[in-house]
Amino acid sequence: MSVKHNIQTTDLLIIDEVSMVSAKTFNKVEVLCRKVRDNNKYFGGIQVILSGDFYQLPPVPNKIIGDSGSHCFKLPWFDDCFPHKVQLNIIHRQSETALIQCINALEKGEVSNENVAFLNSLDRPLPNEDTAVHLYARNYDVDIFNYNKLQQLQGDLKTYKSTDVGSDFYLRKFLAPKNLGLKVGCHVMLVRNLSDTLVNGLCGTVTQLNSDSVDVKFIISNKLSTVTLKPVVFTTYDPADKEYLAKRTQIPLKLAYAITIHKAQGMSLKRVVVNCEYCFQPGQIGVAVGRAEQVEGLRVCNFKKSMCRKHPSHVSDFYNNFTLGILKDDLSCCRHVIENNGEKNDDSDSDDDDNDDDDDSNDNTCTYAIDDNFNSDSDFSDSEIEKLEVLDSFIETNVLTKDQSSSQAKAAIDSVFNEYVGSHLENDMKSFKMTILENFSIFDEWYQSQISIIEDIGLISLPEGEKNYTAKQQHDFFMKFHKHLNSEEYVNSVKSTISMYSKDEGTSAIYYQFMTAILFYLERRFFEDLPSHLNLQEPESIKNIPTSDELSSPARGKIRYISGYVLAKLKHNLSIKIRNSLFAVGSESKIAKLQDQMNILSSLCSSYDVLLNSSIDPESLEETKRKQNERESLTNITDVTFDFFSKLETLCRQKLSHINLVEHGKNLFSYVTDEILNDKCLFDLWVQTLTSNYNIQYTSSDNIHNIIHSITLSSENYIDIYNSAVHLFLKVSFSQFRRDYLTFLKKKNGCFVRCHLYLLFFPQFKIFSQLKISAK
Ligand SMILES: Nc1ncnc2c1ncn2[C@@H]1O[C@H](COP(=O)(O)OP(=O)(O)OP(=O)(O)O)[C@@H](O)[C@H]1O
């Protein structure tokens, strides 16, 4: 049955676990129902019941589709559409008072010392712990636990390899694994809705492994049934370009000895081990502990009071304003007509009540992303997506026209985005790029207007038909272009365009940077043919470089912050490699090596609260915390690790100098990388750092061969991580140098406009190899 038919014939829609449904998704569902049913009542007149607990897990933000993860009740039309709210006060899953009280406290983030003592008392082995479900915050830990568990199970391992098409970025977000390793008797979970009874999240046991299918025993409606599962297609669809970003064909199963807390929300579990490490969301530990039915079947590991976060105040406000409202017998009170409310709701990207202004700009648009983020799998089958495309005829979308100017605009977006790949702004820029493409016409309008402004400036300053422009003509152009950049008209045009995409002040500055980079891209098109032998005055050395000891606490805090980012990024990359290798044929030694690297990286980090008690430099920690926007869950480095990175920072500042820039031009980055990687003192410090944090693991029963093997492996890993950590840190330093250099030129050099433009046009200082700059 098609999705469209389902929407047209539904009378009552029940949405459970609504705390995890974002405002953006919820809004799209409302618009879709209204448009498909061609009925102007909320949800096209479908009666909607929401159930859930907003003190449980909040929605997962998805930057790729511009979803900030706001709660659905923040939508401006929510109260109008849902006038009746009912609170269920009787708890049936648990009966033990201490447990119930503790779950409530955890969900609200108001944990008392008694609660802490109670939770700590639950860190003991369970009877039959082998049969318990283990809950973790991160997919990585879940996959590793399942991998180890399957290795321990008797029997032959069979690996089902997926068939993949598309980008790795999206492929790794599918719940169905790349390599599905199974043994007869293993515990698995269905990761796809296949029918009314075979639903996403259903657990069972493998009974037979066939060449291209798997037999699984499930309990369905209190009866045991064996089902043969064949591969199905998982897809991620890009509504802006109307194309698939990724497709994976795989048997819709996943090992289920461990699952994420997100996946477990809604379950009741008889025996459960909750691992609190890396819990970062408000309500997350409460949800995990709340899965247990009895204290007897609950183990809680690695709990710390500091992990309990409070929900934002709008959640408690929501409950404080709870009211049943006026309930009419015929329920006509629940079927409002939208027209009466001034067309409040459309499918603009607004996902909270601050964004009402956006509405007119996007009237009647409806795009929908099939979004496979880390805990929610697409429930649409492949053929259903094709059917969904039919809906486009109902809905006037801002679809990209394929005319030339639009494709040029897209090329501009791609080119500018590429400048940020690998930088700390990459994710933000990617998210903005996706947002633009979703609602392309807003950007395109701005883009076309800027083209005509620059063309005007060009025409005035650089007469058509001339082959070589004089220095005066070029100067004239640069000055006018610069004047435009600083004009109120330009600033307002960018601001108003951005405001149609986002109201979040935190991201606006970054988006502003993106739009201005687009302008430089446009300008560059005029100058591709210009002779590039302009003379530059030689600037003085940029600034004095402080030694590690002279660094101020904000500077130390910044080094901690950047190093934390570098290590987090390396850990993330490693976890992707490990997850992709699990169960791949012949990958055991590779996995062991990568896991060792992960342990080494972890040994360089520490949690914020541990650091606060142990660090000799609490001042710089405060600064790091401020830079991390009060988010203590981000990666922090130990004091010993700090010593290494501050030495690295000093070296970077010494090597990234004007003299080296003049000498090495566009090869500056690779020159400095080689120099630093070959610095013996730095490498010595690295080895000291690692050996003081990390011990090579071997047991007393290991023979000498095994011990030497471990040492060799660890030494290789030390070098691998050294290379990647230095390389990434240097990239960050390099972009900082670029910014400092620009500022310097702006202040000190009369030709700053020219430099400024060239520096921005030619990443990696390419232009300097062509310019005649001489060192003193
Ligand atoms: N009225 C009832 N009488 C007896 N048992 C009930 C009743 N309602 C629910 N239960 C039992 O309580 C347990 C929890 O129910 P349910 O999963 O519906 O709660 P929930 O509020 O959705 O929980 P959560 O949101 O934490 O997942 C289940 O085992 C269910 O069978």
Short mmCIF file of N, CA and C in Angstrom, two decimals, residues 551-560 620 623 642 649:
data_model
loop_
_atom_site.label_atom_id
_atom_site.label_comp_id
_atom_site.label_asym_id
_atom_site.label_seq_id
_atom_site.Cartn_x
_atom_site.Cartn_y
_atom_site.Cartn_z
N LEU A 551 52.88 31.56 27.78
CA LEU A 551 51.50 31.60 27.27
C LEU A 551 50.53 32.04 28.36
N SER A 552 49.58 32.89 27.98
CA SER A 552 48.57 33.33 28.95
C SER A 552 47.55 32.20 29.14
N SER A 553 46.71 32.31 30.19
CA SER A 553 45.77 31.21 30.40
C SER A 553 44.74 31.11 29.27
N PRO A 554 44.25 32.24 28.67
CA PRO A 554 43.37 32.04 27.51
C PRO A 554 44.08 31.32 26.37
N ALA A 555 45.38 31.64 26.17
CA ALA A 555 46.11 30.97 25.08
C ALA A 555 46.26 29.48 25.40
N ARG A 556 46.51 29.17 26.67
CA ARG A 556 46.62 27.75 27.05
C ARG A 556 45.27 27.05 26.88
N GLY A 557 44.22 27.79 27.26
CA GLY A 557 42.86 27.23 27.11
C GLY A 557 42.56 26.93 25.65
N LYS A 558 43.05 27.82 24.78
CA LYS A 558 42.79 27.63 23.36
C LYS A 558 43.53 26.39 22.84
N ILE A 559 44.76 26.21 23.33
CA ILE A 559 45.51 25.02 22.90
C ILE A 559 44.80 23.76 23.37
N ARG A 560 44.30 23.79 24.62
CA ARG A 560 43.55 22.64 25.14
C ARG A 560 42.33 22.37 24.26
N SER A 620 43.17 27.56 32.74
CA SER A 620 43.05 27.33 31.30
C SER A 620 41.87 26.40 31.02
N GLU A 623 38.82 28.37 30.56
CA GLU A 623 38.82 28.99 29.25
C GLU A 623 38.38 27.97 28.19
N PHE A 642 48.74 18.13 27.27
CA PHE A 642 48.82 19.57 27.01
C PHE A 642 50.28 19.98 26.76
N GLU A 649 52.40 23.64 19.28
CA GLU A 649 51.87 24.96 18.91
C GLU A 649 53.02 25.97 18.73
#
